[in-house]
Amino acid sequence: MKFATLAIHAGQKPDSATGAIMTPIYQTSTFAQSEPTVHKGYDYSRAGNPTRTALEKNLAALEGAKYCAAFSSGMGAIDAVVKLLKSGDHVVAGNDLYGGTYRIFVKVFEQFGLSFDFIDMSNIENVKEALKSNTKMIWIETPTNPLLRIVDIESVTKLAKQIGALSVVDNTFATPYLQRPLALGADIVVHSATKYIGGHSDVILGAAITNDDAIAEKLYFIQKSSGAVPGPFDCFLALRGTKTLHLRMQRHCENATAVAEFLAAHPKVKHVNFPGFKTHPNYEIAKRQMSDFGGMVSFTLKNDDMSAAKKLTTLTKIFTLAESLGGVESLIEHPASMTHSSLPREVRLQSGLEDTLIRLSVGVEDADDLISDLKQAIESI
Ligand SMILES: *Cc1c(COP(=O)(O)O)cnc(C)c1O
C-alpha cells in the first residue's frame, strides 16, 4: 500500500468490541488476567497499551519498518537510542543538530563515559576523519536545524556499516512522507512526533523505528525499563495527526517554497537557507533523497545587528513567536537566544549559526497572507 493509505489505515482497525472506527483511548494502567500471566496481550501499560500499539504500528509502516517504540517525547526516544551504547563508546554527530540532542549528549551521556564529536556532516570527508576505533554510532540529522544543510544519508550509513557502527537518522524535519532513511541504509530512525507527525502543536511524543530484530528487542527493553512511555491520550493525538500527514506536508512544502522565494528576492534580506534552491550547496543530494524540500526556512537580514533580527520576530502578526515547529500554524523564532541557546556561542558560530539568524516553520495557512505578513514585518524594521 502507498503512503496515504498507510497513514490512514496502518495499525488500525475498527474496535472489535464496539465497531468504533477510531482506535479507543485505552486509559488504563493495568489489565485483568484470567490466571497468573494469562492475559489478552497486555498486562501493564508501561510495557504495552493498545492505543500505543496502534500508533507504533502506524509509524513503523510509514517508515517502511517492522518495529517502532513510542516514547513520551522526542528526547525520550533519543535517550533510549543512546542507551544502546555502553561506557567507552564514541559517537560522531552533526554540528548543527537540535539543541536538546546536543545537550543530552554532552551534559548527560558524557557523565556515563560516552564521548561525542560534532562535525559538519554535509561533507563526507569530515565524517571519515572523525571516525575512531571505538566509534559505535553515527548520528545524522537532515535537513539540519536551523541551517537546513543536507547530509547524504546513503554515503554516511555506508561508512557506518564499514566500521560496524549503528547509524541513526533524526527524521523529524523531513518526516517519512519526504524521506525514508531506513531504505537509504540507516539502522534506526528517531522522531520528535511533537512536530509534523502530531502536526497540531498539541502533543509531546517521540518514536524510535527500526527493521532490525535485535535492535528492536533492546529498544523495547529500554522503553519498558526506563519508562519514558507516552500516555494513551497522547498516542491517540499522534495517531490522529498521522492521518493527514501527507496532506499537510504537501502544503507545508508549497508554502515554504513560496516564502523562501519571496525572502530571497527581498532587498533587505541577506541570505536564505532553503534546500529547494538550486543554489543550495546540497541541492542535488536533497533532490535525490527527499521527495520535496520541507516546511522550514531560515534567513538573515542585511542589517546584521542582532537586535534587528530579534525585533523582526515580534513584528509578524500571523507568524507567532514561539519555539517548536511542524504545526499547522506558522511560527517564527530566533535560534541563538531560543531553540539553540543550550549550545555555547563558540559552538554555534563554528557551525555557521549566526546571532542574526531567523527561523520560520511555515504552516499551512494561505501563502499570500504569510508573505504579506513577512513583508510588512521586514519593511517596518
Ligand atoms: C523537537 C526536536 C527534538 C526533541 O523532541 P521533543 O519531542 O521536544 O522531546 C529532537 N530532534 C529534533 C530535530 C527536534 O526538532
Short mmCIF file of C-alpha atoms and ligand atoms in Angstrom, two decimals:
data_model
loop_
_atom_site.label_atom_id
_atom_site.label_comp_id
_atom_site.label_asym_id
_atom_site.label_seq_id
_atom_site.Cartn_x
_atom_site.Cartn_y
_atom_site.Cartn_z
CA MET A 1 0.00 0.00 0.00
CA LYS A 2 1.08 3.55 -0.61
CA PHE A 3 1.79 6.27 1.93
CA ALA A 4 -1.62 7.99 2.07
CA THR A 5 -3.43 4.69 2.58
CA LEU A 6 -0.98 3.53 5.24
CA ALA A 7 -1.21 6.88 7.02
CA ILE A 8 -4.94 6.40 7.49
CA HIS A 9 -5.18 2.63 7.99
CA ALA A 10 -1.90 1.05 9.15
CA GLY A 11 -2.14 -0.40 12.65
CA GLN A 12 -5.81 0.45 12.96
CA LYS A 13 -8.99 -1.49 12.51
CA PRO A 14 -12.48 -0.92 13.89
CA ASP A 15 -12.61 -1.79 17.60
CA SER A 16 -13.55 -5.48 17.94
CA ALA A 17 -15.81 -4.87 20.97
CA THR A 18 -17.91 -1.98 19.61
CA GLY A 19 -17.02 -1.33 15.99
CA ALA A 20 -15.69 2.16 16.84
CA ILE A 21 -13.86 3.43 13.76
CA MET A 22 -11.29 5.35 15.77
CA THR A 23 -8.84 3.47 17.96
CA PRO A 24 -10.17 3.90 21.53
CA ILE A 25 -8.11 5.70 24.15
CA TYR A 26 -7.36 2.77 26.45
CA GLN A 27 -6.91 4.93 29.54
CA THR A 28 -5.91 2.13 31.89
CA SER A 29 -2.76 1.29 33.81
CA THR A 30 -3.40 -2.44 34.16
CA PHE A 31 -5.30 -5.31 32.53
CA ALA A 32 -7.31 -8.20 34.02
CA GLN A 33 -5.74 -11.65 33.82
CA SER A 34 -7.75 -14.90 33.85
CA GLU A 35 -4.91 -16.81 35.52
CA PRO A 36 -1.49 -15.54 36.55
CA THR A 37 0.34 -14.47 33.32
CA VAL A 38 -2.67 -15.37 31.12
CA HIS A 39 -3.99 -12.20 29.51
CA LYS A 40 -5.09 -10.74 26.17
CA GLY A 41 -1.66 -9.42 25.18
CA TYR A 42 -1.34 -6.62 27.72
CA ASP A 43 -0.52 -6.75 31.43
CA TYR A 44 0.66 -3.24 32.44
CA SER A 45 0.60 -0.03 30.38
CA ARG A 46 4.32 0.81 30.77
CA ALA A 47 5.06 -2.47 28.96
CA GLY A 48 2.30 -2.02 26.40
CA ASN A 49 -1.05 -0.36 25.76
CA PRO A 50 -3.40 -0.97 22.80
CA THR A 51 -3.61 2.72 21.80
CA ARG A 52 0.19 2.87 21.83
CA THR A 53 0.40 -0.34 19.79
CA ALA A 54 -1.83 1.18 17.10
CA LEU A 55 0.42 4.26 16.90
CA GLU A 56 3.61 2.17 16.90
CA LYS A 57 2.34 0.00 14.04
CA ASN A 58 1.25 3.07 12.12
CA LEU A 59 4.60 4.88 12.46
CA ALA A 60 6.55 1.71 11.62
CA ALA A 61 4.51 1.32 8.42
CA LEU A 62 5.12 4.94 7.39
CA GLU A 63 8.89 4.47 7.69
CA GLY A 64 8.70 1.10 5.86
CA ALA A 65 9.80 -0.67 9.06
CA LYS A 66 8.86 -3.67 11.16
CA TYR A 67 9.25 -2.08 14.59
CA CYS A 68 8.51 1.17 16.38
CA ALA A 69 8.81 2.05 20.05
CA ALA A 70 6.92 5.20 21.06
CA PHE A 71 8.18 7.49 23.81
CA SER A 72 6.84 10.34 25.91
CA SER A 73 8.93 12.83 23.89
CA GLY A 74 11.46 13.01 21.09
CA MET A 75 14.14 13.33 23.77
CA GLY A 76 12.80 10.17 25.43
CA ALA A 77 13.33 8.33 22.13
CA ILE A 78 16.83 9.80 21.70
CA ASP A 79 17.72 8.88 25.30
CA ALA A 80 16.64 5.28 24.66
CA VAL A 81 18.63 5.00 21.42
CA VAL A 82 21.84 6.29 23.04
CA LYS A 83 21.33 3.70 25.82
CA LEU A 84 22.03 1.02 23.21
CA LEU A 85 25.69 2.06 23.69
CA LYS A 86 27.99 1.43 26.61
CA SER A 87 30.66 3.32 28.51
CA GLY A 88 33.76 3.90 26.36
CA ASP A 89 31.84 4.15 23.07
CA HIS A 90 32.29 7.13 20.76
CA VAL A 91 29.60 8.87 18.72
CA VAL A 92 30.02 11.10 15.66
CA ALA A 93 27.20 13.64 15.28
CA GLY A 94 26.40 16.67 13.16
CA ASN A 95 27.42 20.10 14.41
CA ASP A 96 24.11 21.88 13.88
CA LEU A 97 21.78 19.38 15.38
CA TYR A 98 18.78 20.02 17.62
CA GLY A 99 19.95 21.87 20.76
CA GLY A 100 18.33 19.36 23.12
CA THR A 101 20.14 16.48 21.42
CA TYR A 102 23.49 18.26 21.82
CA ARG A 103 22.62 18.93 25.47
CA ILE A 104 21.72 15.33 26.39
CA PHE A 105 24.87 14.04 24.63
CA VAL A 106 27.26 16.45 26.35
CA LYS A 107 25.60 17.14 29.70
CA VAL A 108 24.08 13.73 30.42
CA PHE A 109 25.82 10.97 28.46
CA GLU A 110 29.39 12.23 28.76
CA GLN A 111 28.98 11.62 32.51
CA PHE A 112 28.43 7.94 31.74
CA GLY A 113 31.66 7.53 29.78
CA LEU A 114 30.41 8.13 26.24
CA SER A 115 32.28 10.61 24.03
CA PHE A 116 30.98 12.72 21.15
CA ASP A 117 32.45 14.62 18.22
CA PHE A 118 30.37 17.21 16.37
CA ILE A 119 31.22 17.86 12.73
CA ASP A 120 29.79 19.33 9.53
CA MET A 121 28.36 16.12 8.06
CA SER A 122 27.34 17.68 4.77
CA ASN A 123 30.98 16.96 3.78
CA ILE A 124 31.58 13.20 3.86
CA GLU A 125 35.34 13.70 4.24
CA ASN A 126 34.71 15.22 7.69
CA VAL A 127 32.83 12.08 8.71
CA LYS A 128 35.73 9.84 7.60
CA GLU A 129 38.20 11.92 9.56
CA ALA A 130 36.10 11.86 12.74
CA LEU A 131 35.81 8.05 12.94
CA LYS A 132 37.77 6.35 15.74
CA SER A 133 38.36 2.70 16.63
CA ASN A 134 35.65 2.98 19.31
CA THR A 135 33.07 4.82 17.15
CA LYS A 136 29.86 2.84 17.69
CA MET A 137 27.21 5.26 16.45
CA ILE A 138 26.84 7.92 13.75
CA TRP A 139 24.06 10.39 14.48
CA ILE A 140 22.58 12.12 11.45
CA GLU A 141 20.07 14.95 11.39
CA THR A 142 18.96 16.06 7.93
CA PRO A 143 17.79 18.61 6.97
CA THR A 144 19.78 20.16 9.81
CA ASN A 145 18.35 22.62 12.26
CA PRO A 146 18.34 25.59 11.82
CA LEU A 147 20.74 25.88 8.85
CA LEU A 148 18.90 23.35 6.66
CA ARG A 149 22.03 21.67 5.35
CA ILE A 150 21.54 18.24 3.85
CA VAL A 151 23.52 15.15 4.86
CA ASP A 152 23.93 12.37 2.30
CA ILE A 153 22.26 9.54 4.27
CA GLU A 154 23.32 6.76 1.92
CA SER A 155 27.03 7.66 1.99
CA VAL A 156 27.19 8.17 5.75
CA THR A 157 25.30 4.96 6.58
CA LYS A 158 27.65 3.06 4.24
CA LEU A 159 30.63 4.36 6.23
CA ALA A 160 28.90 3.33 9.48
CA LYS A 161 28.39 -0.20 8.18
CA GLN A 162 32.06 -0.47 7.16
CA ILE A 163 33.17 0.14 10.74
CA GLY A 164 30.33 -1.76 12.44
CA ALA A 165 28.73 1.36 13.94
CA LEU A 166 24.99 1.95 14.19
CA SER A 167 23.60 4.75 12.05
CA VAL A 168 20.73 6.81 13.40
CA VAL A 169 18.74 9.43 11.50
CA ASP A 170 16.63 12.03 13.28
CA ASN A 171 13.90 12.32 10.63
CA THR A 172 11.81 14.93 12.44
CA PHE A 173 12.22 17.71 9.84
CA ALA A 174 11.59 15.64 6.72
CA THR A 175 9.03 13.12 8.09
CA PRO A 176 8.63 9.74 6.38
CA TYR A 177 6.47 11.45 3.76
CA LEU A 178 9.53 13.20 2.31
CA GLN A 179 12.41 10.92 3.32
CA ARG A 180 12.79 7.24 4.26
CA PRO A 181 16.20 6.78 5.95
CA LEU A 182 15.88 3.01 6.55
CA ALA A 183 15.60 2.46 2.79
CA LEU A 184 18.81 4.50 2.41
CA GLY A 185 20.70 2.21 4.81
CA ALA A 186 20.07 3.67 8.29
CA ASP A 187 19.67 1.27 11.22
CA ILE A 188 17.36 3.45 13.32
CA VAL A 189 15.08 6.44 12.69
CA VAL A 190 14.09 8.71 15.56
CA HIS A 191 11.29 11.26 15.57
CA SER A 192 10.04 14.08 17.63
CA ALA A 193 6.40 13.36 16.73
CA THR A 194 5.69 16.58 18.60
CA LYS A 195 6.42 18.33 15.29
CA TYR A 196 4.99 17.34 11.88
CA ILE A 197 3.70 13.88 12.81
CA GLY A 198 1.42 15.23 15.56
CA GLY A 199 1.13 18.34 13.44
CA HIS A 200 -1.24 20.40 15.60
CA SER A 201 1.04 21.65 18.40
CA ASP A 202 -0.98 19.77 21.00
CA VAL A 203 1.19 16.79 21.98
CA ILE A 204 4.76 15.92 23.03
CA LEU A 205 5.73 12.49 21.74
CA GLY A 206 8.68 10.59 20.26
CA ALA A 207 9.48 7.37 18.41
CA ALA A 208 12.39 5.09 17.55
CA ILE A 209 11.90 2.92 14.48
CA THR A 210 13.95 0.04 13.05
CA ASN A 211 13.86 -3.06 10.87
CA ASP A 212 16.48 -4.90 12.90
CA ASP A 213 15.11 -7.64 15.21
CA ALA A 214 17.96 -7.40 17.76
CA ILE A 215 17.89 -3.58 17.93
CA ALA A 216 14.10 -3.64 18.32
CA GLU A 217 14.28 -6.12 21.17
CA LYS A 218 16.79 -3.90 23.01
CA LEU A 219 14.74 -0.75 22.37
CA TYR A 220 11.55 -2.33 23.73
CA PHE A 221 13.52 -3.49 26.77
CA ILE A 222 14.84 0.05 27.38
CA GLN A 223 11.37 1.53 26.74
CA LYS A 224 9.89 -0.72 29.42
CA SER A 225 12.84 -0.43 31.82
CA SER A 226 13.45 3.33 31.66
CA GLY A 227 9.73 4.00 31.31
CA ALA A 228 9.56 7.16 29.17
CA VAL A 229 6.32 5.93 27.60
CA PRO A 230 3.59 8.15 26.12
CA GLY A 231 0.11 8.09 27.65
CA PRO A 232 -2.83 6.65 25.69
CA PHE A 233 -4.35 10.07 25.01
CA ASP A 234 -1.07 11.38 23.58
CA CYS A 235 -0.84 8.29 21.36
CA PHE A 236 -4.38 8.97 20.17
CA LEU A 237 -3.49 12.56 19.27
CA ALA A 238 -0.38 11.49 17.35
CA LEU A 239 -2.40 8.83 15.54
CA ARG A 240 -4.95 11.46 14.61
CA GLY A 241 -2.10 13.57 13.25
CA THR A 242 -0.63 10.89 11.00
CA LYS A 243 -3.92 10.57 9.11
CA THR A 244 -3.34 13.93 7.44
CA LEU A 245 0.47 13.95 7.42
CA HIS A 246 0.69 13.63 3.62
CA LEU A 247 -1.84 16.43 3.02
CA ARG A 248 -0.19 18.80 5.48
CA MET A 249 3.32 18.09 4.21
CA GLN A 250 2.28 18.89 0.63
CA ARG A 251 1.02 22.30 1.72
CA HIS A 252 3.96 22.94 4.09
CA CYS A 253 6.32 22.32 1.16
CA GLU A 254 4.38 24.55 -1.26
CA ASN A 255 4.13 27.38 1.25
CA ALA A 256 7.78 27.14 2.33
CA THR A 257 8.88 27.32 -1.31
CA ALA A 258 6.76 30.44 -1.87
CA VAL A 259 8.03 32.09 1.33
CA ALA A 260 11.68 31.22 0.58
CA GLU A 261 11.37 32.69 -2.93
CA PHE A 262 9.79 35.86 -1.57
CA LEU A 263 12.55 36.29 1.02
CA ALA A 264 15.36 35.61 -1.46
CA ALA A 265 14.04 38.39 -3.73
CA HIS A 266 13.63 40.96 -0.92
CA PRO A 267 16.28 43.72 -0.92
CA LYS A 268 16.53 43.74 2.91
CA VAL A 269 17.27 40.01 3.15
CA LYS A 270 20.91 38.87 3.07
CA HIS A 271 20.73 35.09 2.82
CA VAL A 272 18.01 32.42 2.76
CA ASN A 273 18.63 28.79 3.74
CA PHE A 274 16.24 26.51 1.86
CA PRO A 275 17.25 23.12 0.38
CA GLY A 276 14.85 23.60 -2.54
CA PHE A 277 17.00 26.35 -4.07
CA LYS A 278 19.22 25.22 -6.94
CA THR A 279 21.94 27.41 -5.41
CA HIS A 280 21.79 25.50 -2.10
CA PRO A 281 25.16 23.69 -1.70
CA ASN A 282 23.46 20.32 -1.10
CA TYR A 283 20.59 20.75 -3.60
CA GLU A 284 21.47 17.63 -5.62
CA ILE A 285 21.51 15.37 -2.56
CA ALA A 286 18.27 16.91 -1.28
CA LYS A 287 16.64 16.20 -4.63
CA ARG A 288 17.88 12.63 -4.61
CA GLN A 289 16.96 11.60 -1.09
CA MET A 290 13.84 13.70 -0.43
CA SER A 291 10.62 13.84 -2.42
CA ASP A 292 10.20 17.55 -1.62
CA PHE A 293 12.08 20.14 0.42
CA GLY A 294 10.08 20.52 3.64
CA GLY A 295 8.44 23.36 5.51
CA MET A 296 11.40 25.00 7.23
CA VAL A 297 13.18 28.17 6.06
CA SER A 298 15.84 30.23 7.83
CA PHE A 299 17.34 33.58 6.84
CA THR A 300 19.43 36.60 7.81
CA LEU A 301 18.77 40.29 7.20
CA LYS A 302 21.28 42.65 5.62
CA ASN A 303 21.01 44.63 8.85
CA ASP A 304 23.45 42.49 10.83
CA ASP A 305 22.58 43.87 14.21
CA MET A 306 21.18 41.07 16.37
CA SER A 307 18.54 43.39 17.79
CA ALA A 308 17.04 43.85 14.30
CA ALA A 309 16.62 40.08 13.94
CA LYS A 310 15.09 39.83 17.40
CA LYS A 311 12.78 42.77 16.69
CA LEU A 312 11.55 41.20 13.44
CA THR A 313 10.33 38.14 15.36
CA THR A 314 7.98 40.42 17.33
CA LEU A 315 6.53 42.26 14.31
CA THR A 316 4.77 39.45 12.47
CA LYS A 317 1.04 39.03 13.03
CA ILE A 318 0.35 35.60 11.56
CA PHE A 319 3.71 34.00 12.29
CA THR A 320 3.69 33.50 16.08
CA LEU A 321 6.91 33.96 18.03
CA ALA A 322 7.44 30.53 19.58
CA GLU A 323 9.78 27.56 19.81
CA SER A 324 8.90 24.27 18.13
CA LEU A 325 7.83 23.66 14.55
CA GLY A 326 5.79 21.42 12.31
CA GLY A 327 2.31 22.50 13.39
CA VAL A 328 -0.41 23.77 11.06
CA GLU A 329 0.26 27.35 12.24
CA SER A 330 3.33 29.34 11.13
CA LEU A 331 5.97 30.10 13.74
CA ILE A 332 8.96 32.46 13.81
CA GLU A 333 11.89 32.34 16.23
CA HIS A 334 15.44 33.47 16.95
CA PRO A 335 17.58 30.28 17.32
CA ALA A 336 20.60 31.90 19.02
CA SER A 337 18.53 33.07 22.00
CA MET A 338 15.78 30.43 21.92
CA THR A 339 15.95 26.89 20.48
CA HIS A 340 19.75 26.82 20.22
CA SER A 341 20.71 28.75 23.36
CA SER A 342 21.86 25.49 25.01
CA LEU A 343 24.76 25.41 22.51
CA PRO A 344 27.75 27.50 23.62
CA ARG A 345 28.17 30.60 21.40
CA GLU A 346 31.58 29.41 20.03
CA VAL A 347 29.98 26.09 19.02
CA ARG A 348 27.10 27.94 17.34
CA LEU A 349 29.38 30.27 15.40
CA GLN A 350 31.71 27.44 14.39
CA SER A 351 28.79 25.61 12.79
CA GLY A 352 27.71 28.78 10.95
CA LEU A 353 24.73 29.63 13.15
CA GLU A 354 24.91 33.42 13.30
CA ASP A 355 23.37 35.53 16.07
CA THR A 356 21.23 37.20 13.40
CA LEU A 357 19.58 34.05 12.01
CA ILE A 358 15.78 33.87 12.00
CA ARG A 359 13.98 30.53 11.62
CA LEU A 360 10.49 30.01 10.19
CA SER A 361 8.26 26.99 10.49
CA VAL A 362 5.96 27.68 7.57
CA GLY A 363 2.44 26.47 8.33
CA VAL A 364 -0.48 25.56 6.09
CA GLU A 365 -2.25 28.94 6.05
CA ASP A 366 -2.71 30.85 2.78
CA ALA A 367 0.71 31.54 1.25
CA ASP A 368 -0.25 35.10 0.17
CA ASP A 369 -1.17 36.01 3.74
CA LEU A 370 2.09 34.58 5.06
CA ILE A 371 4.11 36.56 2.53
CA SER A 372 2.25 39.84 3.24
CA ASP A 373 2.87 39.29 6.95
CA LEU A 374 6.62 38.83 6.49
CA LYS A 375 6.75 41.76 4.06
CA GLN A 376 5.14 44.21 6.50
CA ALA A 377 7.43 42.99 9.33
CA ILE A 378 10.66 43.23 7.29
CA GLU A 379 9.74 46.64 5.87
CA SER A 380 8.97 48.11 9.29
CA ILE A 381 12.44 47.28 10.69
C1 LIG B 1 11.96 18.92 18.86
C2 LIG B 1 13.04 18.03 18.35
C3 LIG B 1 13.57 17.01 19.14
C4 LIG B 1 13.09 16.77 20.57
O1 LIG B 1 11.78 16.33 20.61
P1 LIG B 1 10.76 16.62 21.83
O2 LIG B 1 9.51 15.97 21.36
O3 LIG B 1 10.68 18.09 22.02
O4 LIG B 1 11.35 15.95 23.03
C5 LIG B 1 14.55 16.21 18.59
N1 LIG B 1 15.01 16.42 17.34
C6 LIG B 1 14.53 17.40 16.56
C7 LIG B 1 15.07 17.59 15.18
C8 LIG B 1 13.53 18.25 17.03
O5 LIG B 1 13.08 19.24 16.25
#
